[in-house]
Coordinates of C-alpha atoms in Angstrom, one line a residue:
X24 CA 0.3 0.3 0.1
X25 CA 1.3 3.4 -1.2
X26 CA 1.5 6.5 1.3
X27 CA -1.4 7.9 -0.8
X28 CA -3.4 5.0 -0.4
X29 CA -2.9 5.0 3.2
X30 CA -4.1 8.7 3.2
X31 CA -6.8 8.2 1.5
X32 CA -8.2 5.0 3.8
X33 CA -7.4 7.5 6.8
X34 CA -9.6 10.0 5.3
X35 CA -12.5 8.1 4.4
X36 CA -12.6 6.1 7.8
X37 CA -12.8 9.6 9.1
X38 CA -15.7 10.8 6.9
X39 CA -17.4 7.9 7.8
X40 CA -17.0 8.2 11.5
X41 CA -19.0 11.7 10.8
X42 CA -21.6 10.0 9.1
X43 CA -22.1 7.6 12.2
X44 CA -22.4 10.7 14.8
X45 CA -25.1 12.4 12.5
X46 CA -26.7 8.9 11.9
X47 CA -26.5 8.3 16.1
X48 CA -28.2 12.1 16.4
X49 CA -31.1 10.9 14.0
X50 CA -31.6 7.8 15.4
X51 CA -31.6 8.6 18.9
X52 CA -33.4 11.9 19.6
X53 CA -34.0 12.5 23.2
X54 CA -31.2 9.9 24.2
X55 CA -32.4 7.4 26.9
X56 CA -35.1 9.6 28.6
X57 CA -37.0 9.5 25.6
X58 CA -37.2 5.6 25.4
X59 CA -37.9 5.5 29.3
X60 CA -40.8 7.5 28.4
X61 CA -41.7 5.4 25.9
X62 CA -41.5 2.3 27.9
X63 CA -43.4 4.2 30.8
X64 CA -46.5 3.8 28.1
X65 CA -46.1 0.4 27.1
X66 CA -44.0 1.4 23.9
X67 CA -40.7 0.4 22.2
X68 CA -38.6 2.7 20.1
X69 CA -39.7 2.0 16.8
X70 CA -36.7 0.4 15.3
X71 CA -37.1 -2.5 17.9
X72 CA -41.0 -2.9 16.6
X73 CA -39.4 -2.9 12.9
X74 CA -37.0 -5.8 14.1
X75 CA -40.2 -7.5 15.7
X76 CA -41.7 -7.3 12.4
X77 CA -39.4 -8.4 9.4
X78 CA -38.5 -11.9 9.0
X79 CA -35.7 -13.2 11.7
X80 CA -32.0 -12.6 10.8
X81 CA -32.8 -10.5 7.9
X82 CA -31.9 -6.8 7.4
X83 CA -33.6 -3.5 7.3
X84 CA -32.6 -1.5 4.3
X85 CA -33.5 1.6 6.3
X86 CA -33.4 5.0 3.8
X87 CA -32.6 8.5 4.3
X88 CA -31.9 8.5 8.1
X89 CA -29.8 11.9 7.9
X90 CA -32.9 13.7 6.7
X91 CA -34.2 16.6 8.4
X92 CA -31.3 18.5 10.2
X93 CA -30.6 22.0 9.5
X94 CA -34.4 22.8 8.1
X95 CA -34.7 26.1 10.4
X96 CA -38.7 25.9 10.7
X97 CA -40.4 27.7 12.8
X98 CA -38.8 27.5 16.1
X99 CA -37.4 24.1 15.1
X100 CA -34.3 23.8 13.7
X101 CA -34.0 19.9 13.3
X102 CA -36.2 17.5 12.8
X103 CA -33.9 14.1 12.8
X104 CA -34.6 11.3 10.6
X105 CA -37.5 13.6 9.7
X106 CA -39.5 12.2 12.4
X107 CA -40.5 9.2 10.5
X108 CA -38.6 5.7 10.3
X109 CA -39.1 4.3 6.7
X110 CA -37.0 1.2 4.5
X111 CA -37.5 -2.5 2.8
X112 CA -37.3 -5.0 4.7
X113 CA -38.6 -8.8 4.3
X114 CA -42.2 -10.2 6.1
X115 CA -42.8 -13.6 5.2
X116 CA -40.0 -14.0 2.5
X117 CA -41.7 -10.8 0.7
X118 CA -40.0 -7.3 0.2
X119 CA -42.3 -5.0 2.2
X120 CA -41.8 -1.2 2.5
X121 CA -42.4 0.1 6.1
X122 CA -43.1 3.3 7.4
X123 CA -42.8 4.3 11.2
X124 CA -43.8 7.4 12.8
X125 CA -41.0 8.4 15.7
X126 CA -43.1 9.9 18.7
X127 CA -40.0 11.0 20.0
X128 CA -39.5 13.6 17.4
X129 CA -42.3 16.2 18.2
X130 CA -45.0 13.6 18.8
X131 CA -44.6 12.3 15.2
X132 CA -45.8 15.3 13.8
X133 CA -45.5 16.0 9.8
X134 CA -43.1 18.8 8.8
X135 CA -42.6 19.0 4.8
X136 CA -39.6 17.1 4.8
X137 CA -41.4 14.6 6.9
X138 CA -44.1 14.5 3.9
X139 CA -41.2 14.4 1.3
X140 CA -39.8 11.4 3.2
X141 CA -43.2 9.8 3.4
X142 CA -44.1 10.5 -0.4
X143 CA -40.5 9.1 -1.5
X144 CA -40.7 5.5 0.5
X145 CA -44.4 5.6 -1.2
X146 CA -43.2 6.4 -4.4
X147 CA -40.4 3.6 -4.2
X148 CA -43.2 1.2 -3.1
X149 CA -45.4 2.0 -5.9
X150 CA -42.5 1.9 -8.5
X151 CA -41.4 -1.8 -7.8
X152 CA -44.2 -3.0 -6.5
X153 CA -43.9 -3.8 -2.5
X154 CA -46.7 -3.9 0.5
X155 CA -46.7 -1.3 2.7
X156 CA -46.8 -1.5 6.5
X157 CA -47.4 2.0 8.5
X158 CA -46.6 2.1 12.1
X159 CA -48.6 4.8 12.9
X160 CA -48.1 7.0 16.1
X161 CA -48.5 10.9 14.6
X162 CA -49.8 14.1 16.3
X163 CA -50.6 15.1 12.2
X164 CA -50.0 18.0 10.4
X165 CA -47.2 20.9 12.0
X166 CA -49.9 23.8 12.1
X167 CA -47.6 26.4 11.8
X168 CA -46.7 25.4 8.5
X169 CA -50.2 24.2 7.5
X170 CA -49.6 26.5 4.4
X171 CA -46.3 23.9 3.6
X172 CA -48.1 20.9 4.7
X173 CA -51.8 20.9 3.7
X174 CA -53.3 22.0 1.0
X175 CA -51.2 21.0 -2.1
X176 CA -50.1 18.1 -4.0
X177 CA -47.4 16.0 -2.6
X178 CA -49.1 17.6 1.1
X179 CA -50.5 15.9 3.4
X180 CA -53.7 14.5 1.5
X181 CA -51.4 12.7 -1.2
X182 CA -50.4 10.3 1.4
X183 CA -53.8 8.8 1.2
X184 CA -54.3 9.3 -2.5
X185 CA -51.0 7.2 -2.7
X186 CA -52.5 4.6 -0.5
X187 CA -55.8 4.2 -2.3
X188 CA -53.8 4.2 -5.8
X189 CA -51.6 1.1 -4.5
X190 CA -54.8 -0.8 -2.9
X191 CA -56.4 -0.5 -6.4
X192 CA -53.1 -2.1 -7.8
X193 CA -53.2 -5.0 -5.5
X194 CA -50.2 -3.7 -2.9
X195 CA -51.4 -4.3 0.3
X196 CA -51.5 -1.0 2.7
X197 CA -51.6 -2.3 6.3
X198 CA -51.8 0.3 9.6
X199 CA -50.8 -0.4 12.6
X200 CA -51.4 1.9 14.8
X201 CA -49.5 2.4 18.2
X202 CA -50.6 5.5 19.4
X203 CA -52.7 9.0 18.4
X204 CA -53.8 9.2 14.7
X205 CA -55.9 12.9 14.6
X206 CA -57.8 14.5 12.4
X207 CA -56.3 13.6 8.6
X208 CA -53.8 11.7 10.5
X209 CA -56.7 9.4 11.2
X210 CA -57.0 8.5 7.5
X211 CA -53.9 6.6 8.3
X212 CA -56.1 4.0 10.0
X213 CA -59.4 4.2 8.2
X214 CA -57.6 4.0 4.5
X215 CA -55.6 0.6 4.9
X216 CA -56.9 -2.6 3.6
X217 CA -56.5 -3.8 7.0
X218 CA -55.7 -1.7 10.5
X219 CA -54.9 -3.2 13.9
X220 CA -55.3 -1.3 17.0
X221 CA -54.4 -1.8 20.5
X222 CA -56.4 -1.5 23.9
X223 CA -55.7 2.1 25.4
X224 CA -52.7 2.6 23.7
X225 CA -54.4 3.7 19.9
X226 CA -56.5 6.3 18.8
X227 CA -58.0 7.9 15.7
X228 CA -60.7 10.3 14.9
X229 CA -61.3 13.0 12.9
X230 CA -61.6 16.0 15.8
X231 CA -60.2 15.0 19.3
X232 CA -61.8 15.8 22.0
X233 CA -61.1 19.5 22.5
X234 CA -62.3 19.9 19.4
X235 CA -65.1 18.1 19.9
X236 CA -65.9 20.1 23.0
X237 CA -65.3 23.1 21.2
X238 CA -67.7 22.1 18.1
X239 CA -70.6 20.8 19.6
X240 CA -70.4 21.1 23.4
X241 CA -69.7 17.4 23.9
X242 CA -67.3 16.2 26.6
X243 CA -65.8 12.7 25.9
X244 CA -62.5 10.9 26.4
X245 CA -60.2 9.6 23.8
X246 CA -61.0 6.4 24.5
X247 CA -64.5 6.8 24.5
X248 CA -64.1 8.6 21.0
X249 CA -61.9 7.0 19.0
X250 CA -59.9 4.2 20.9
X251 CA -59.2 1.1 19.9
X252 CA -62.2 -0.9 21.4
X253 CA -64.5 1.7 19.8
X254 CA -63.1 1.0 16.0
X255 CA -63.0 -2.7 16.3
X256 CA -66.1 -3.3 18.1
X257 CA -68.5 -0.3 17.0
X258 CA -67.4 1.8 14.0
X259 CA -65.7 -0.9 12.1
X260 CA -63.1 1.6 11.2
X261 CA -60.4 -0.8 12.2
X262 CA -60.0 -4.7 11.7
X263 CA -57.9 -6.5 14.7
X264 CA -57.8 -5.8 18.2
X265 CA -55.1 -6.6 20.2
X266 CA -53.6 -5.7 23.8
X267 CA -50.0 -4.9 23.3
X268 CA -47.4 -4.1 20.5
X269 CA -46.1 -7.4 20.4
X270 CA -49.4 -9.1 19.8
X271 CA -50.1 -6.4 17.5
X272 CA -46.7 -6.8 15.6
X273 CA -47.4 -10.7 15.2
X274 CA -50.8 -9.8 13.8
X275 CA -49.4 -7.7 11.0
X276 CA -47.4 -10.6 10.1
X277 CA -50.2 -13.0 10.3
X278 CA -51.9 -10.5 7.5
X279 CA -49.4 -10.6 5.5
X280 CA -48.6 -14.1 5.7
X281 CA -50.4 -15.8 2.7
X282 CA -49.3 -13.0 0.1
X283 CA -48.1 -14.8 -2.9
X284 CA -44.2 -15.2 -3.2
X285 CA -42.3 -12.5 -5.1
X286 CA -40.8 -12.9 -8.4
X287 CA -37.7 -11.3 -9.8
X288 CA -38.5 -10.9 -13.5
X289 CA -34.4 -10.7 -13.8
X290 CA -31.9 -14.1 -14.4
X291 CA -30.2 -14.4 -11.2
X292 CA -26.6 -16.4 -12.1
X293 CA -24.8 -17.7 -9.4
X294 CA -23.3 -15.4 -6.8
X295 CA -19.3 -15.2 -6.9
X296 CA -17.4 -12.3 -4.4
X297 CA -15.2 -9.8 -5.9
X298 CA -11.6 -11.0 -6.3
X299 CA -10.4 -8.0 -4.3
X300 CA -10.6 -7.2 -0.8
X301 CA -14.4 -5.8 0.2
X302 CA -12.5 -2.6 1.5
X303 CA -10.2 -2.1 -1.4
X304 CA -12.3 1.1 -2.1
X305 CA -11.2 3.2 1.0
X306 CA -7.7 2.8 -0.6
X307 CA -9.1 3.3 -4.3
X308 CA -11.3 6.5 -4.0
X309 CA -8.8 9.9 -3.3
X310 CA -9.4 11.9 -0.6
X311 CA -9.1 15.2 -3.1
X312 CA -12.7 15.0 -4.4
X313 CA -12.2 16.6 -8.1
X314 CA -9.2 13.9 -8.4
X315 CA -9.8 11.6 -11.3
X316 CA -10.7 8.0 -10.3
X317 CA -9.8 4.8 -12.1
X318 CA -13.8 3.2 -12.7
X319 CA -12.5 0.3 -13.8
X320 CA -10.8 -0.4 -10.4
X321 CA -14.1 0.5 -8.3
X322 CA -15.8 -1.8 -10.0
X323 CA -13.8 -4.5 -9.6
X324 CA -14.4 -3.7 -5.9
X325 CA -17.9 -4.7 -5.5
X326 CA -18.8 -6.7 -9.0
X327 CA -18.7 -10.7 -8.8
X328 CA -15.4 -11.8 -9.9
X329 CA -14.6 -8.4 -10.0
X330 CA -15.7 -8.8 -13.7
X331 CA -16.5 -5.6 -16.3
X332 CA -17.3 -6.7 -19.5
X333 CA -16.4 -3.7 -21.0
X334 CA -18.7 -2.3 -24.3
X335 CA -16.3 0.2 -26.6
X336 CA -13.3 -0.2 -24.5
X337 CA -11.2 1.4 -27.1
X338 CA -13.7 4.1 -28.7
X339 CA -12.4 7.1 -28.7
X340 CA -9.2 7.3 -26.3
X341 CA -9.0 10.1 -24.0
X342 CA -12.6 11.3 -24.7
X343 CA -15.0 8.3 -25.2
X344 CA -13.1 6.8 -22.3
X345 CA -14.1 9.4 -19.6
X346 CA -17.6 7.5 -19.4
X347 CA -17.0 3.3 -19.3
X348 CA -19.8 1.3 -20.7
X349 CA -20.5 -2.1 -19.7
X350 CA -21.7 -5.0 -17.6
X351 CA -21.4 -6.6 -14.3
X352 CA -22.9 -8.7 -11.7
X353 CA -23.7 -8.1 -8.1
X354 CA -24.7 -11.2 -6.2
X355 CA -25.5 -13.0 -9.2
X356 CA -28.0 -10.1 -10.6
X357 CA -26.8 -8.8 -14.2
X358 CA -26.9 -5.1 -15.1
X359 CA -25.5 -2.7 -17.3
X360 CA -23.0 0.1 -16.3
X361 CA -22.7 3.7 -17.0
X362 CA -19.6 4.7 -15.0
X363 CA -17.7 8.0 -15.0
X364 CA -14.2 7.6 -15.9
X365 CA -10.9 9.9 -14.9
X366 CA -11.9 13.2 -14.2
X367 CA -15.2 12.3 -15.6
X368 CA -15.9 15.3 -17.8
X369 CA -18.2 14.6 -20.5
X370 CA -17.3 14.9 -24.2
X371 CA -19.6 13.9 -27.0
X372 CA -17.7 10.9 -27.8
X373 CA -18.2 9.9 -24.1
X374 CA -22.1 10.9 -24.4
X375 CA -22.9 9.2 -27.8
X376 CA -21.2 6.2 -26.4
X377 CA -23.4 6.6 -22.9
X378 CA -26.5 7.0 -25.2
X379 CA -26.2 4.1 -27.1
X380 CA -25.3 2.0 -24.4
X381 CA -28.7 3.0 -22.5
X382 CA -30.8 2.1 -25.4
X383 CA -28.8 -1.2 -25.8
X384 CA -29.6 -2.0 -22.4
X385 CA -33.3 -1.1 -22.6
X386 CA -33.8 -3.2 -25.5
X387 CA -31.9 -6.2 -23.5
X388 CA -34.3 -5.3 -20.3
X389 CA -31.2 -5.0 -18.3
X390 CA -30.9 -2.5 -15.3
X391 CA -28.8 0.1 -15.4
X392 CA -26.2 1.6 -12.8
X393 CA -25.2 4.8 -13.2
X394 CA -21.9 5.1 -11.2
X395 CA -21.5 9.2 -10.7
X396 CA -18.4 11.0 -10.3
X397 CA -18.8 13.8 -13.5
X398 CA -18.3 17.4 -12.9
X399 CA -20.0 18.0 -16.2
X400 CA -20.5 18.0 -19.9
X401 CA -17.4 20.0 -21.8
X402 CA -17.8 23.4 -23.0
X403 CA -16.4 25.5 -25.1
X404 CA -16.5 26.2 -29.2
X405 CA -14.8 23.4 -29.9
X406 CA -17.1 20.8 -28.3
X407 CA -20.3 23.3 -29.2
X408 CA -19.4 22.9 -32.8
X409 CA -18.6 19.2 -32.6
X410 CA -22.6 18.6 -31.2
X411 CA -21.8 18.4 -27.5
X412 CA -25.5 20.1 -26.7
X413 CA -27.0 17.5 -28.9
X414 CA -25.4 14.4 -28.1
X415 CA -25.6 15.3 -24.3
X416 CA -29.4 15.9 -24.8
X417 CA -29.3 12.3 -26.6
X418 CA -28.2 11.1 -23.0
X419 CA -30.4 12.8 -21.1
X420 CA -33.3 11.8 -23.5
X421 CA -31.9 8.0 -23.2
X422 CA -32.1 8.2 -19.6
X423 CA -35.5 9.5 -19.0
X424 CA -37.1 7.0 -21.4
X425 CA -35.3 3.8 -20.0
X426 CA -37.9 1.4 -19.5
X427 CA -35.4 -0.5 -17.2
X428 CA -35.0 -0.1 -13.6
X429 CA -32.1 2.4 -12.8
X430 CA -30.1 2.9 -10.1
X431 CA -27.4 5.9 -9.3
X432 CA -24.6 5.8 -7.0
X433 CA -22.3 9.2 -6.5
X434 CA -19.1 8.5 -5.8
X435 CA -17.5 12.2 -6.5
X436 CA -18.6 15.3 -8.5
X437 CA -22.1 15.5 -9.6
X438 CA -22.5 18.9 -11.5
X439 CA -24.3 20.7 -13.8
X440 CA -26.3 18.6 -16.9
X441 CA -23.7 15.9 -15.6
X442 CA -26.6 15.3 -13.0
X443 CA -29.1 15.0 -15.5
X444 CA -27.4 12.6 -18.2
X445 CA -26.2 10.3 -15.2
X446 CA -29.6 10.3 -13.9
X447 CA -30.1 12.0 -11.0
X448 CA -32.8 12.6 -8.8
X449 CA -35.4 14.6 -11.5
X450 CA -35.1 11.5 -13.4
X451 CA -36.9 9.1 -11.1
X452 CA -34.2 6.5 -10.7
X453 CA -35.7 3.4 -8.7
X454 CA -32.8 4.1 -5.9
X455 CA -30.4 6.9 -5.9
X456 CA -27.4 6.3 -3.2
X457 CA -24.7 9.1 -2.3
X458 CA -21.7 8.6 -0.9
X459 CA -19.5 10.7 1.9
X460 CA -17.4 11.5 -1.7
X461 CA -20.2 13.0 -3.5
X462 CA -21.0 16.3 -4.1
X463 CA -24.2 17.6 -5.9
X464 CA -24.8 20.8 -7.4
X465 CA -25.0 23.2 -10.1
X466 CA -21.5 23.7 -10.2
X467 CA -18.6 23.5 -8.0
X468 CA -17.7 26.2 -5.0
X469 CA -14.6 27.2 -6.8
X470 CA -16.4 27.3 -10.0
X471 CA -19.2 29.2 -8.6
X472 CA -17.2 31.4 -7.1
X473 CA -15.8 32.7 -10.5
X474 CA -18.6 33.4 -11.9
X475 CA -20.9 35.0 -9.4
X476 CA -17.7 37.2 -8.7
X477 CA -17.7 38.5 -12.3
X478 CA -21.5 39.2 -12.1
X479 CA -20.9 40.9 -8.7
X480 CA -17.9 43.2 -9.8
X481 CA -19.1 44.4 -13.0
X482 CA -22.6 45.0 -10.9
X483 CA -20.4 47.0 -8.5
X484 CA -18.5 48.8 -11.4
X485 CA -21.8 49.9 -12.9
X486 CA -22.7 51.4 -9.6
X487 CA -19.7 53.0 -9.5
X488 CA -19.1 50.9 -6.2
X489 CA -15.6 48.9 -7.6
X490 CA -14.8 46.2 -5.1
X491 CA -11.5 46.4 -3.3
X492 CA -9.1 43.0 -3.4
X493 CA -10.4 42.5 0.2
X494 CA -14.3 42.7 -0.6
X495 CA -13.5 40.2 -3.8
X496 CA -11.5 38.0 -1.4
X497 CA -14.5 37.6 0.8
X498 CA -17.3 37.6 -1.5
X499 CA -15.3 34.9 -3.2
X500 CA -14.7 32.9 -0.3
X501 CA -18.3 33.3 0.8
X502 CA -19.8 32.0 -2.8
X503 CA -17.1 28.5 -2.3
X504 CA -18.4 27.7 0.9
X505 CA -21.7 28.0 0.5
X506 CA -21.9 26.0 -2.8
X507 CA -19.7 23.3 -1.4
X508 CA -21.6 23.4 2.0
X509 CA -24.9 22.8 -0.1
X510 CA -23.1 20.2 -2.5
X511 CA -22.0 18.4 0.3
X512 CA -23.7 14.6 1.3
X513 CA -24.6 15.8 5.3
X514 CA -27.1 19.2 3.3
X515 CA -27.9 16.7 0.4
X516 CA -29.2 13.8 2.7
X517 CA -31.0 16.1 5.1
X518 CA -33.1 17.4 2.3
X519 CA -33.7 13.9 0.8
X520 CA -31.9 14.3 -2.5
X521 CA -30.5 10.5 -1.7
X522 CA -32.1 7.4 -0.3
X523 CA -29.3 6.9 1.6
X524 CA -25.5 8.1 1.9
X525 CA -23.4 4.5 2.3
X526 CA -20.1 3.6 3.8
X527 CA -18.2 2.3 1.0
X528 CA -18.7 -0.9 2.4
X529 CA -21.9 -0.9 2.1
X530 CA -21.9 -0.2 -1.6
X531 CA -22.2 -3.9 -2.9
X532 CA -25.0 -5.1 -0.4
X533 CA -27.0 -2.2 -1.4
X534 CA -26.6 -2.5 -4.5
X535 CA -27.9 -6.1 -4.5
X536 CA -30.8 -5.3 -2.6
X537 CA -31.9 -2.3 -5.4
X538 CA -31.4 -4.7 -7.9
X539 CA -33.7 -7.6 -6.7
X540 CA -36.1 -5.3 -5.7
X541 CA -36.4 -3.0 -8.9
X542 CA -36.8 -6.3 -10.9
X543 CA -39.8 -7.5 -8.7
X544 CA -41.9 -5.9 -11.7
X545 CA -41.8 -7.1 -15.5
X546 CA -39.5 -4.8 -17.3
X547 CA -41.8 -3.3 -20.2
X548 CA -40.9 -2.3 -23.8
X549 CA -38.4 0.2 -24.9
X550 CA -40.2 3.2 -26.0
X551 CA -37.6 6.3 -27.0
X552 CA -38.3 9.8 -28.6
X553 CA -36.7 11.9 -31.1
X554 CA -33.2 11.4 -31.2
X555 CA -30.5 14.3 -32.8
X556 CA -27.8 12.0 -34.9

């Protein structure tokens, strides 16, 4: 191992320690006191419930763990984990999307970021054909921000719209109420295919006792208004009456026990481990974010047998090989690859090759992994005249129209239109993962600082107030810090611009899960729009 390898490893291990610290903050809001408060109510922390719910000795793939930090809502700076746990686990052998309100975070209240996380998990479930289980314990919408959480599409009502639509598709919507579900939140119980409530713990009503008293003058307890006994014995709004959380979890498992086994619509070959050490990425990936990478070595670190069947390997060397194309297997699953290579700048030759390969994978019905570390498409008169806009648009078009499952993994710069051509969030990949090396923004801090400084200088000149050297330096530094800060995986993860920030050691396992889940639905026929040749 060289000195630079040692430096890389030490750097990334330290960066992932920072990730661990942020995840701990997200998973333990309120610390031991909050857990003890739950115990006194006869409740377990939601992740304990999820561990009981999924099949023994299986993994829960938790999504968007670091969402919700630095939101700066009215009197609320952070919403750890966005106040809701979402993720994928197996119940009765079938992959299932699980949602769980964390009442330790503002009583499970829905903030804008909570809604965004909830909707993203529902979108993954619908796209990939997953049943849903909702562990519901929520104070409803965050009323000080009602205009941002109530009336619009992708606001509170969309949760229930999605439940109804998925139920119509045959995707089971099961709710386990472990606390209060008030006002609009009550529909999480009433709109489920089947609902489980717990005696003297679960409540569900359109208007709670205070509102009922104000509106009608009636004085009534929460239990008598909308407790578990009322809705399972009287109103019929729920279906299963349990005495505690443990019994309720078993009831949910029982409800889903006769679901038909899921089928993968992709041939799975025999699994084989990579030929290089599983932690090789810690040495391979440079600590300097904008330093080029060897994508072949990166793929070898998580591909079965470290084998990469490369397509057009020798095409346009020095330009066409800034993107690599080909096929790998991950835990037996075959998939196509579009991988940023070297410094990752996309020339027209690389764009042509990528668009061609995306189209071929679509006709082969082969899922595609986009390994993203590109700062953007090449600019300048030579590239414009050679058709970079035209060929770049073909790449964006093919990404948009590809009907196969698409997964993005960001391991470096993720700037400008390269974010589009490499299947960023706007292009609705089945899954989008980042690492501590990812930097997602319209441009790098250095580029933004230079561009915005030149604009500011012209503005100040026109006003007759030219900038001093000190002002130029301060402005440039401010812009660099702003753009670099907003590109950081913590910022992007907080705002749900990825589905999870992965450690390098997690990549192979998570990609395997993503391919398996993404191929539970049949892959449709290819269909592409206009192409500019």
